[in-house]
CSV table of C-alpha atoms in Angstrom, one decimal:
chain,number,residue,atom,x,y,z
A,1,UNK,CA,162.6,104.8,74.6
A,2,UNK,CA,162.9,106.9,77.9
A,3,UNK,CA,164.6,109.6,79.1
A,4,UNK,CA,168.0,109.4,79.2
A,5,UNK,CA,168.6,109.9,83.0
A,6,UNK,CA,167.3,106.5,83.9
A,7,UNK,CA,167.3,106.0,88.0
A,8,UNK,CA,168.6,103.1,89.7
A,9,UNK,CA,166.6,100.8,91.9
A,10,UNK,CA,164.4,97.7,91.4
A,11,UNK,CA,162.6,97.9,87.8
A,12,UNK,CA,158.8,97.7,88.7
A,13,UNK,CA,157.0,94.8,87.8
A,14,UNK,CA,154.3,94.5,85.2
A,15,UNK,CA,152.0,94.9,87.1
A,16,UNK,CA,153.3,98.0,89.1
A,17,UNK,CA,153.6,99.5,85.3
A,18,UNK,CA,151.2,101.6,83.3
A,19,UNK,CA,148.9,99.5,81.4
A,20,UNK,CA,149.3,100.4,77.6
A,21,UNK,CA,145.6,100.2,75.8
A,22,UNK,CA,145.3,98.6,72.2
A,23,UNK,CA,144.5,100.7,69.8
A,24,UNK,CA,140.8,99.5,69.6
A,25,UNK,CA,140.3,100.7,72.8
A,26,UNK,CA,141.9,103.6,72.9
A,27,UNK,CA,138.2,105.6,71.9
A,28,UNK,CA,137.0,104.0,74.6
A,29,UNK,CA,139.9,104.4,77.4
A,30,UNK,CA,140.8,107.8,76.1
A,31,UNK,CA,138.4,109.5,78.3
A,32,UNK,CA,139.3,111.6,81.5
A,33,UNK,CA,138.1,108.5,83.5
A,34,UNK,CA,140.1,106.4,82.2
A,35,UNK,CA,143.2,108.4,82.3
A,36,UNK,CA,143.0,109.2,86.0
A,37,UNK,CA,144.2,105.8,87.1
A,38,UNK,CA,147.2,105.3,84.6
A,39,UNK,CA,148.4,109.0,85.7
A,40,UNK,CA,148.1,107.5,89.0
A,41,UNK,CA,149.7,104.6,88.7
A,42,UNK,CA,152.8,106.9,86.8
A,43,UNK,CA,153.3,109.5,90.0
A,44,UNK,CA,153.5,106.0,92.5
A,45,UNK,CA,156.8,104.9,89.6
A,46,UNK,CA,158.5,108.5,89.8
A,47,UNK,CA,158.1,108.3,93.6
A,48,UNK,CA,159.4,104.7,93.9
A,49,UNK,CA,162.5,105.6,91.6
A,50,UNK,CA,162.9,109.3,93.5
A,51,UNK,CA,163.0,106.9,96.8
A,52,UNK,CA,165.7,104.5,95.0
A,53,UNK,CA,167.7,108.1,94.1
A,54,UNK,CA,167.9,109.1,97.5
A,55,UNK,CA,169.0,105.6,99.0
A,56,UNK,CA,172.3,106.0,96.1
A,57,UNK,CA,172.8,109.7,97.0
A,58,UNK,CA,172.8,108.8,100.5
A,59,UNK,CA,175.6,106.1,99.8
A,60,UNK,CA,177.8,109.0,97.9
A,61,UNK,CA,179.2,111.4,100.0
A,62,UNK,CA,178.9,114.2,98.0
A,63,UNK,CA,176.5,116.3,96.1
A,64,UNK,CA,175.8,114.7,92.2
A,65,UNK,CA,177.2,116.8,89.4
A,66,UNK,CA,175.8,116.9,85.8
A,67,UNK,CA,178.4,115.4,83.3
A,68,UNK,CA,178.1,115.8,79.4
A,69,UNK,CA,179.8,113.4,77.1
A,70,UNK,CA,181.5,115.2,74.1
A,71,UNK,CA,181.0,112.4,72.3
A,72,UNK,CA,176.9,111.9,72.9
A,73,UNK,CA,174.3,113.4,71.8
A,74,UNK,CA,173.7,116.9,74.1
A,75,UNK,CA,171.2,116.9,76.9
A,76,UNK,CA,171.7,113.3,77.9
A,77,UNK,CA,172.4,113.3,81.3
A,78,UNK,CA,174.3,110.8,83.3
A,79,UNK,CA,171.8,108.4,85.2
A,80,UNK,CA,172.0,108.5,89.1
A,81,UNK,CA,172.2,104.8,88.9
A,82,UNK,CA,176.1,105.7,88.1
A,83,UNK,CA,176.7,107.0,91.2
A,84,UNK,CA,175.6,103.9,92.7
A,85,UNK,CA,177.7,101.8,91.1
A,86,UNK,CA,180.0,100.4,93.8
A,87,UNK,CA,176.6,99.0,95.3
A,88,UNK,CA,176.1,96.8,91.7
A,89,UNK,CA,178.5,94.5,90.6
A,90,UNK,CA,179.3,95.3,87.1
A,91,UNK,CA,178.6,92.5,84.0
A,92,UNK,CA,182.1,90.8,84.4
A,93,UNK,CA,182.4,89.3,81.0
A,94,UNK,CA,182.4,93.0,79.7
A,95,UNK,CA,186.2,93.7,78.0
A,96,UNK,CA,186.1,97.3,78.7
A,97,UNK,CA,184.9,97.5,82.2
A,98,UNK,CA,186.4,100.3,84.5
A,99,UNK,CA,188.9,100.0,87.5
A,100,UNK,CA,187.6,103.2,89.1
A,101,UNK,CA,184.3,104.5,90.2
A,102,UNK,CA,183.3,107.6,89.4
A,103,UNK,CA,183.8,109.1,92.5
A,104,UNK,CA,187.4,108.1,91.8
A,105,UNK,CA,187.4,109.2,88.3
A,106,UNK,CA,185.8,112.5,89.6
A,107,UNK,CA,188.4,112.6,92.7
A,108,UNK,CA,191.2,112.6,90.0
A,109,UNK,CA,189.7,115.3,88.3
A,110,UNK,CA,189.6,117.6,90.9
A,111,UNK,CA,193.3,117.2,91.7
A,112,UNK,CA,196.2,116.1,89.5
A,113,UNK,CA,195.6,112.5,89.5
A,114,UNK,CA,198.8,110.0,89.4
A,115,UNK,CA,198.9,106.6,87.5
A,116,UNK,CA,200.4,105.0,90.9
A,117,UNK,CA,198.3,106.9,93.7
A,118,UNK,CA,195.3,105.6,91.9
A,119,UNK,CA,196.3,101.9,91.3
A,120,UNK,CA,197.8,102.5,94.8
A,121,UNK,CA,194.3,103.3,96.2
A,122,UNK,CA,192.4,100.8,93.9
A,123,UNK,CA,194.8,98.1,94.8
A,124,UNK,CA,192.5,95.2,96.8
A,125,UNK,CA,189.5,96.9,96.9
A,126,UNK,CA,188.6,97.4,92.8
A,127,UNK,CA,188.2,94.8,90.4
A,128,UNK,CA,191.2,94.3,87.6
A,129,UNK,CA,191.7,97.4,85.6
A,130,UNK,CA,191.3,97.2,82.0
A,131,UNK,CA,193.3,96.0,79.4
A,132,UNK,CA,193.9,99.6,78.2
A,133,UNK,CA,195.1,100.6,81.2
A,134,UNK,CA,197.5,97.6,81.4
A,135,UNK,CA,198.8,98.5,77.9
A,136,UNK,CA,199.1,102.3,78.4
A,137,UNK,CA,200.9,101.2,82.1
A,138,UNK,CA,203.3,98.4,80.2
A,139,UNK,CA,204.0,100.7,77.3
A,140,UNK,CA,204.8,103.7,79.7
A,141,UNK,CA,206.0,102.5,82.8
A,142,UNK,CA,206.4,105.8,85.0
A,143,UNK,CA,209.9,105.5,86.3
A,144,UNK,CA,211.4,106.4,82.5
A,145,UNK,CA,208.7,109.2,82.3
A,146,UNK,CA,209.4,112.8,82.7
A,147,UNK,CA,206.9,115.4,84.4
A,148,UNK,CA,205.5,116.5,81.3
A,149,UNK,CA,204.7,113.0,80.0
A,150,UNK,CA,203.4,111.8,83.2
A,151,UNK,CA,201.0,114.7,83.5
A,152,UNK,CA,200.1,113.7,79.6
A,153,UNK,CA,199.6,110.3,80.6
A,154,UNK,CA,197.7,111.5,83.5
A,155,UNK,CA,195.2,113.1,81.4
A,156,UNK,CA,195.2,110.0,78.9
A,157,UNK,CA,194.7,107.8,81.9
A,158,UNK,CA,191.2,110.4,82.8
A,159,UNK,CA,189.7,110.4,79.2
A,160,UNK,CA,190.6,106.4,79.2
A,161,UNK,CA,188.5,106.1,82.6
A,162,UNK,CA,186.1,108.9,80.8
A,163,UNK,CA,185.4,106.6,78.0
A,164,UNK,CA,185.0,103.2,80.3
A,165,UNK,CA,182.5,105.4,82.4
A,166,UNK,CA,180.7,106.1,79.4
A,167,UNK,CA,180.8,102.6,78.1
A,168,UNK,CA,179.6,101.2,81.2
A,169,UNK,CA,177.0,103.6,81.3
A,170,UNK,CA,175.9,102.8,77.9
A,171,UNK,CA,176.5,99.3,78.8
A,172,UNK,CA,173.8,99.7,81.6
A,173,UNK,CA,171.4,102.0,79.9
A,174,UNK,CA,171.7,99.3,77.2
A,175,UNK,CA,170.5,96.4,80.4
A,176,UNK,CA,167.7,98.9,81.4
A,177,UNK,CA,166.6,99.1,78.0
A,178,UNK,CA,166.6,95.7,77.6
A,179,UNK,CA,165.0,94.4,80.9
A,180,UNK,CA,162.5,97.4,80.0
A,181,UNK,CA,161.9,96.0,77.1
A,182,UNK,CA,161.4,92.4,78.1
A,183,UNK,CA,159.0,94.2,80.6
A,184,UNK,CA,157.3,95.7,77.5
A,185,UNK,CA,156.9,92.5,76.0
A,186,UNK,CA,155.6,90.5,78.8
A,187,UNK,CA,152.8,93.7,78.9
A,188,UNK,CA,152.4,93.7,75.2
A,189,UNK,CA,152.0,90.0,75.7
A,190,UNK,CA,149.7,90.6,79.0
A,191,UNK,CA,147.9,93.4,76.7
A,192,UNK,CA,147.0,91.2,73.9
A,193,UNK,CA,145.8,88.2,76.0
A,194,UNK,CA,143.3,91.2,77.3
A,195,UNK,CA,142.4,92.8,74.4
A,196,UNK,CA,141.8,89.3,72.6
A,197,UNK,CA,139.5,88.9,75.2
A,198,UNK,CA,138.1,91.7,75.4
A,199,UNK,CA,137.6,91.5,71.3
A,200,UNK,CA,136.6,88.1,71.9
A,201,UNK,CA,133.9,89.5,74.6
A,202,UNK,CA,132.7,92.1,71.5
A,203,UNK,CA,132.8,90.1,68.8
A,204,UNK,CA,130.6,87.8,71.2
A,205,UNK,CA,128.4,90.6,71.9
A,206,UNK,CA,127.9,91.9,68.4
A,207,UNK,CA,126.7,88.2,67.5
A,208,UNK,CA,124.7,88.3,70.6
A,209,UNK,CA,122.8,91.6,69.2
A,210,UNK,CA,122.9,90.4,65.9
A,211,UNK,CA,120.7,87.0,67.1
A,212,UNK,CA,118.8,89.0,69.2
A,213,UNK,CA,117.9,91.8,66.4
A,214,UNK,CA,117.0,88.9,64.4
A,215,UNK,CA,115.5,87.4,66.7
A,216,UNK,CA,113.4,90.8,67.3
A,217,UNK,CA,112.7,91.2,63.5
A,218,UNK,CA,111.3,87.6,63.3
A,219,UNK,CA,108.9,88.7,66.0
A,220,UNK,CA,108.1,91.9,64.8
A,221,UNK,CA,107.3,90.0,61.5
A,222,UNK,CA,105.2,87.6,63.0
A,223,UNK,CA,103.0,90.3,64.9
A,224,UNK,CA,102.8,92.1,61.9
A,225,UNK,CA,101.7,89.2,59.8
A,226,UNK,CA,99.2,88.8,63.0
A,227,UNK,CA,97.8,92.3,62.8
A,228,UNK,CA,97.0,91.8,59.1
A,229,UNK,CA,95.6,88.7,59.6
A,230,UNK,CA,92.9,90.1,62.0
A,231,UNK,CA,93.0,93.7,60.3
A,232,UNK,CA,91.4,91.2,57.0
A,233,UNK,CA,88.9,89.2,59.7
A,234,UNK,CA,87.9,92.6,61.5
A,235,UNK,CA,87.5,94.0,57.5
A,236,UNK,CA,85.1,91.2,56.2
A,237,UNK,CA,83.4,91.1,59.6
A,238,UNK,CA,82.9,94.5,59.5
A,239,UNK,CA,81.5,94.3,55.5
A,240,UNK,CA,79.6,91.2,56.8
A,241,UNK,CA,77.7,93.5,59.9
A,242,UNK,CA,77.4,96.7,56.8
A,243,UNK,CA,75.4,94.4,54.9
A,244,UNK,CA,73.6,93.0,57.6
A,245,UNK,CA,72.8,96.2,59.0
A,246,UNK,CA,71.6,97.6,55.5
A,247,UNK,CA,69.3,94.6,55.0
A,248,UNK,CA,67.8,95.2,58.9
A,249,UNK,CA,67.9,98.6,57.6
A,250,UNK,CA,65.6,97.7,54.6
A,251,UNK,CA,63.7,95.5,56.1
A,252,UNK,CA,63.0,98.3,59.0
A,253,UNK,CA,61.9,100.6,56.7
A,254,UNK,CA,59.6,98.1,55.0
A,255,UNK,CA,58.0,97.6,58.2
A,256,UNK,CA,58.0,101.2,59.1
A,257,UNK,CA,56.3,101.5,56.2
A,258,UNK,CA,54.2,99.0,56.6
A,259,UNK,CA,53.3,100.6,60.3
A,260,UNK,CA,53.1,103.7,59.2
A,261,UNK,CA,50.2,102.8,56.3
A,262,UNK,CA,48.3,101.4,59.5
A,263,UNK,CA,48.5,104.3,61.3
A,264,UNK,CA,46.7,106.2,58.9
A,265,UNK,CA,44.0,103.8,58.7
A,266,UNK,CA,44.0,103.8,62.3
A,267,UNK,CA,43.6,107.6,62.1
A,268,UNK,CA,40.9,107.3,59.9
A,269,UNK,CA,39.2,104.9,62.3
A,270,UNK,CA,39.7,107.3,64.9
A,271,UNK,CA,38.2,109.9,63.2
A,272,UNK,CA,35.1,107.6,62.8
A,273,UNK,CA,35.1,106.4,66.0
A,274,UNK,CA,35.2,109.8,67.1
A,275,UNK,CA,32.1,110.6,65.4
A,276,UNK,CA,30.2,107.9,66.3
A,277,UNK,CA,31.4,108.5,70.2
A,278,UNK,CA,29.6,111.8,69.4
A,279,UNK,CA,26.7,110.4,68.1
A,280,UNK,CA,26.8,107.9,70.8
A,281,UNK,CA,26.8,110.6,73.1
A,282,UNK,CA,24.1,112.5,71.6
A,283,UNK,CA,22.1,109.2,71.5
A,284,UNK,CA,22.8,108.8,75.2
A,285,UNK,CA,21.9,112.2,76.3
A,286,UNK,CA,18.7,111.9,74.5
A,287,UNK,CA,18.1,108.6,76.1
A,288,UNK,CA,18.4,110.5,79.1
A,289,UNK,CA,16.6,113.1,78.5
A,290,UNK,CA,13.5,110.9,77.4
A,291,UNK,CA,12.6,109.3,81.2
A,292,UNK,CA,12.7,113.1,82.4
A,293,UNK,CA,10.2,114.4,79.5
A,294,UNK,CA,8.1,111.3,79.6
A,295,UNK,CA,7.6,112.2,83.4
A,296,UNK,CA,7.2,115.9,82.5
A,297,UNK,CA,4.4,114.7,79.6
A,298,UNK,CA,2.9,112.4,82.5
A,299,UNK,CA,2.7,115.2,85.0
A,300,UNK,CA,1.5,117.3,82.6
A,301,UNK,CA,-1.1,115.0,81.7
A,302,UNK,CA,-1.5,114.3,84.7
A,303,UNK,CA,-2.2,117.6,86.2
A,304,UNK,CA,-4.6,118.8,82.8
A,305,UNK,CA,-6.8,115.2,83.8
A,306,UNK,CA,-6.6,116.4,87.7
A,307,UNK,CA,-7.4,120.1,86.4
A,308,UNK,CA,-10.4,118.2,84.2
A,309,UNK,CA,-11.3,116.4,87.0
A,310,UNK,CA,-12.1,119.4,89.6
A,311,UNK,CA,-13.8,120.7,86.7
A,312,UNK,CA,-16.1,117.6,86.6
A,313,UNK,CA,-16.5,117.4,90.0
A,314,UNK,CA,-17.3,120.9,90.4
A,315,UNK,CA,-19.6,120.5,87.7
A,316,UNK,CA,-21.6,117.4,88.9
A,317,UNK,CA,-21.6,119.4,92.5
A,318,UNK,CA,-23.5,122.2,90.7
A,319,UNK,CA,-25.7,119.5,89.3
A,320,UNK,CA,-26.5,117.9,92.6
A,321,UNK,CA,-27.4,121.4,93.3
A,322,UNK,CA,-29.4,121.8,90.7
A,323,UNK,CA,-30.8,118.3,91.0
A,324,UNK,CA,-32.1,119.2,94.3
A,325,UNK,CA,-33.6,122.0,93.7
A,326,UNK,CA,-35.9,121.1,90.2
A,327,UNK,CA,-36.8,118.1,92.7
A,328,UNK,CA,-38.0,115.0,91.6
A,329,UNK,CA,-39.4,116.3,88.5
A,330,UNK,CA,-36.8,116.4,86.7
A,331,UNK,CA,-34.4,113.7,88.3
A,332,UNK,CA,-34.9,111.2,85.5
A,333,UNK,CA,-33.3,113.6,83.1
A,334,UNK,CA,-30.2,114.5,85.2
A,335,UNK,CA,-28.8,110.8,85.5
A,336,UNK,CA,-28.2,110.3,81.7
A,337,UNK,CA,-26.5,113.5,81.8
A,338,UNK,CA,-24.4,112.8,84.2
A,339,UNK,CA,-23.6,109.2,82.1
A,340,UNK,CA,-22.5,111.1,79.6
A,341,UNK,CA,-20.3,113.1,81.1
A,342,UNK,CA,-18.7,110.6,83.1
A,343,UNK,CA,-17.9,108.1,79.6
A,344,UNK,CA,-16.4,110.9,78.3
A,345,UNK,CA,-14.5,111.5,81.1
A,346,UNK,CA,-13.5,108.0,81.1
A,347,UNK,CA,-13.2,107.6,77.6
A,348,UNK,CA,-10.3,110.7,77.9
A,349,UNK,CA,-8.7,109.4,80.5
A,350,UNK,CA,-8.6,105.9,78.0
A,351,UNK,CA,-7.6,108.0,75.0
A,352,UNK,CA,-4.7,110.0,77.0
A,353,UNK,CA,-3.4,106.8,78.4
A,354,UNK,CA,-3.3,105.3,75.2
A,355,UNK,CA,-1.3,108.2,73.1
A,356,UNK,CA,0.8,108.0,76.1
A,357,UNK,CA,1.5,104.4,76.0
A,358,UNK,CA,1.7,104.2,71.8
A,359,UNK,CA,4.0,107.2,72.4
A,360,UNK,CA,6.4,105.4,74.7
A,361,UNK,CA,6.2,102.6,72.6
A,362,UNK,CA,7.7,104.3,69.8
A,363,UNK,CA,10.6,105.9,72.1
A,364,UNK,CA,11.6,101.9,72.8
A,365,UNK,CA,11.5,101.1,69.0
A,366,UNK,CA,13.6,104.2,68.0
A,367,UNK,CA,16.3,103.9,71.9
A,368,UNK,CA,16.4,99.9,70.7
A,369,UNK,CA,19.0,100.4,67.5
A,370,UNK,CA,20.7,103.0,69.3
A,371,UNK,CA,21.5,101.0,72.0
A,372,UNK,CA,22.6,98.3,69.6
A,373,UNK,CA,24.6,100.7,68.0
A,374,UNK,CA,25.6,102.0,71.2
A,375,UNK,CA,26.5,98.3,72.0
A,376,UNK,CA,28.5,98.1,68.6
A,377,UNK,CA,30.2,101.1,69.1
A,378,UNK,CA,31.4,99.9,72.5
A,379,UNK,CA,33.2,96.8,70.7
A,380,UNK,CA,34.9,98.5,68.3
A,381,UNK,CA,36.2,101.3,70.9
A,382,UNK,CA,37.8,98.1,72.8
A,383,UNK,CA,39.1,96.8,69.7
A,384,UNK,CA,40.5,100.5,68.7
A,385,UNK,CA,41.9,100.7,72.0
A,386,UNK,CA,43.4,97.1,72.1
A,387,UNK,CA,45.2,98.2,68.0
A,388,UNK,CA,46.3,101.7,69.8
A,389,UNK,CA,47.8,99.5,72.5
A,390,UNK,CA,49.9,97.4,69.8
A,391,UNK,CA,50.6,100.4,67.7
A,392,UNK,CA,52.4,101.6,71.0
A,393,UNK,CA,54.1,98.3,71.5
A,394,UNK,CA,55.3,98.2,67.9
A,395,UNK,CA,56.4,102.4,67.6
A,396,UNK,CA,58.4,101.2,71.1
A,397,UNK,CA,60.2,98.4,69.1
A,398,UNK,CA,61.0,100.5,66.2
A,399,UNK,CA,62.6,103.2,68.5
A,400,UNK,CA,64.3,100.7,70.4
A,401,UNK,CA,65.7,99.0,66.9
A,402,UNK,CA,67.0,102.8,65.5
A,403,UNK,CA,68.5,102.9,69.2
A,404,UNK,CA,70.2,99.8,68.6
A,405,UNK,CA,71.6,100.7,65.3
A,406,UNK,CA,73.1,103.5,67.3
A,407,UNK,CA,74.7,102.1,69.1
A,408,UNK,CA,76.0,99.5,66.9
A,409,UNK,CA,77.5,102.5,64.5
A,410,UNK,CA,79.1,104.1,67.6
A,411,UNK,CA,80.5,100.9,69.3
A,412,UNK,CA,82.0,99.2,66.3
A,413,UNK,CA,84.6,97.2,68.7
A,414,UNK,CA,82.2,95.1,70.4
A,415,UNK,CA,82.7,91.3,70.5
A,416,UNK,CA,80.3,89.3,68.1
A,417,UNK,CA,78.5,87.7,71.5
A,418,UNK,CA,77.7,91.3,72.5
A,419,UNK,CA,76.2,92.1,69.7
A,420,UNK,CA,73.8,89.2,69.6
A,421,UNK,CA,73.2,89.5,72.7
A,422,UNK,CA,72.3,93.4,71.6
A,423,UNK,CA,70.3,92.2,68.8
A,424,UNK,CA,67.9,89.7,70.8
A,425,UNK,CA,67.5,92.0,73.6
A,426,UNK,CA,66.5,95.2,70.9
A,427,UNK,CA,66.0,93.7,67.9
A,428,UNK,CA,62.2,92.2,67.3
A,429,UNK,CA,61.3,89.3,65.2
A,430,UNK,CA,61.3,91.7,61.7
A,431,UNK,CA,59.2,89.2,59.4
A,432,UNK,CA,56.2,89.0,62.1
A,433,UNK,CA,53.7,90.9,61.2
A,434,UNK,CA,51.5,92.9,63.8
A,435,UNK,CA,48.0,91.2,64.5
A,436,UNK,CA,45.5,93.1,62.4
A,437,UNK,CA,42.4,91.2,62.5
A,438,UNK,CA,40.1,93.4,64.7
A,439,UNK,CA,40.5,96.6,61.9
A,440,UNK,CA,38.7,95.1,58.6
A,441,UNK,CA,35.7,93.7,61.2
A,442,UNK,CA,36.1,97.5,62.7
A,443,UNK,CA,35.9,98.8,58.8
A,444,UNK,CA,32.6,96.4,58.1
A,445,UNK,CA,31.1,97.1,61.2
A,446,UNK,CA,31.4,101.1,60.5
A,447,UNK,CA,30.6,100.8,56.8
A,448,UNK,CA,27.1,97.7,58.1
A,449,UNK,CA,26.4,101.0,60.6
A,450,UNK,CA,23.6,103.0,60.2
């Protein structure tokens, strides 16, 4: 479960260790972010065990060699914690615990290592020596041994200590793996308490968007049953204002029609009244002119009587000539002569005056019905103006009504107090009918004309 050269020193708590992810949330901690603080957290462990190595290799007095074990697998290297070893008691209930340290055991390596020197050196200091050293000792005590079998006994004693070491090792490697394991399960345990929250805080969650997606969905359903509900009133409102509109429509057009039947006949009685304004103008202009030839006649007559008159006078001046000179003889003759002429003088003058006046006379009859007519035709130009006036008023309605439907078509989102507010402002009373009771008196009083 590690590397076989473990490191002695104190095994770092759980919480000095690198957190191990569940597998749910290794998509999400798998990212370089998330792996920046666990390689952290690794480099601080390798420099707190390097630390604990150099603290043993200071206690040794010599430089660490790499030993092999024939009988382990190859490339497992002996942990630095061994060369500690005098520093930690070893588990004393073990049956095959070592005498000698491995500085000892490599000590008697380097030389040629005697049974005796070694128990000699190892004599208060060490703990007991093992029970196959006792037997091997017992069994060959080294007064009856010759060179040769205390030199093989020597090398017996070496791959005895050689297999302790590495049983002690193992032995220790099998602690480390142990208390690491313990460590692992405390995590594990400390790992599942925070992913079961952590799956707790999801499975939360989910629920969480699950109500509030529902939620969400209710709205949006409730909205959308809203928006129908007013897309069906703004429909039949809007079918409702189409068919009121088509019969304001109708009845426009009636009344249009209607309107436009009078303004022909008023057309018609403009073309009359225009003709009797001519007339009427005629008439007046001779009624002007008939002062101005009446005096012209009068002077005229006038100046023929003055003319007569200096004729007469002349006349009866050559008569008082001639009466003077016949002399009395003839004076009784002249006087009736003179009579005369003076009554028919007189009786000119009286017949003049009279054509005159018989004359004028018959100017009044004929300027009296024109000046009724005049009079007539004067009423029924106020009355033509006063229907003019109204046809006006009513052609301003009518455009102000097609400007209203106009605007209705164009602003089809206005609120329904708007639009009657539109429609009495613009819209006129449609069945009223426009006051028409000055034309048929206008038609009798043209067709009763002269």
């Amino acid at each position: 479960m590690g590397s076989p050269a473990r490191r002695s020193g104190p095994s770092p708590t759980p919480r000095g260790r690198a957190r191990i992810l569940p597998r749910e949330l290794k998509g999400a901690a798998g990212g370089p972010g998330a792996r920046a603080p666990v390689t952290a957290e690794i480099k601080q462990l390798r420099a707190a065990r390097v630390s604990t190595r150099g603290v043993c290799d200071l206690r040794t007095p010599r430089t660490p060699q790499k030993r092999w074990d024939r009988g382990a697998t190859p490339g497992w290297e002996v942990p630095a914690s061994g060369r500690c070893a005098r520093d930690r008691p070893t588990a004393a209930t073990s049956p095959c615990s070592s005498v000698f340290t491995l500085s000892d055991l490599q000590r008697c390596t380097s030389g040629r290592l005697d049974p005796e020197s070694v128990f000699a050196e190892t004599g208060a200091s060490s703990p007991p020596p093992s029970a196959y050293l006792i037997l091997l000792h017992q069994c060959l005590p080294p007064e009856k041994l010759t060179k040769r079998e205390k030199r093989l006994k020597g090398k017996v004693v070496v791959a005895l200590r050689k297999r302790n070491d590495q049983i002690q090792e193992a032995q220790m490697r099998q602690h480390w793996l142990l208390e690491e394991n313990r460590q692992l399960q405390k995590e594990k345990v400390l790992v599942e308490a925070e992913s079961k929250s952590i799956l707790d805080y999801l499975t939360e969650n989910s629920k969480h968007r699950e109500r509030k997606c529902e939620e969400l969905w209710k709205e949006y359903f409730q909205q959308y049953q809203e928006l129908e509900r007013r897309k069906q009133e703004l429909v039949s409102r809007y079918e409702k204002e189409t068919s009121e509109l088509k019969s304001q429509l109708l009845r426009g057009e009636k009344v249009q029609y209607k309107l436009e039947q009078w303004l022909q006949a008023l057309r018609n009685i403009a073309t009359i009244q225009e003709r009797q304004d001519r007339r009427i103008q005629t008439l007046q202009e001779q009624i002007e002119r008939v002062p101005a030839e009446l005096h012209v006649k009068d002077r005229d007559a006038h100046f023929q009587f003055l003319q007569h008159k200096a004729l007469l006078e002349q006349e009866i001046k050559e008569l008082d000539l001639v009466w003077k000179q016949l002399g009395e003889r003839k004076r009784g003759k002249l006087p009736g002569k003179a009579q005369a002429l003076e009554y028919t003088a007189q009786k000119s003058h009286f017949e003049f005056c009279r054509g005159l006046y018989r004359e004028n006379q018959q100017v009044r009859k004929k300027l009296k019905p024109l000046l009724q007519e005049a009079q007539k035709l004067e009423a029924i130009q106020s009355q033509l103006e006063n229907q003019k006036q109204q046809l006006k008023q009513r052609q301003w309605y009518q455009e102000s009504i097609m400007r209203g439907r106009r605007q209705l078509q164009s602003r089809r989102d206005w609120s329904p107090k708007e639009q009657g507010a539109l429609k009495t402002t613009l819209h006129p009373p449609l069945d009223s009918k426009p006051t028409s009771k000055g034309i048929p008196k206008v038609t009798d009083e043209i067709r009763t004309g002269p």
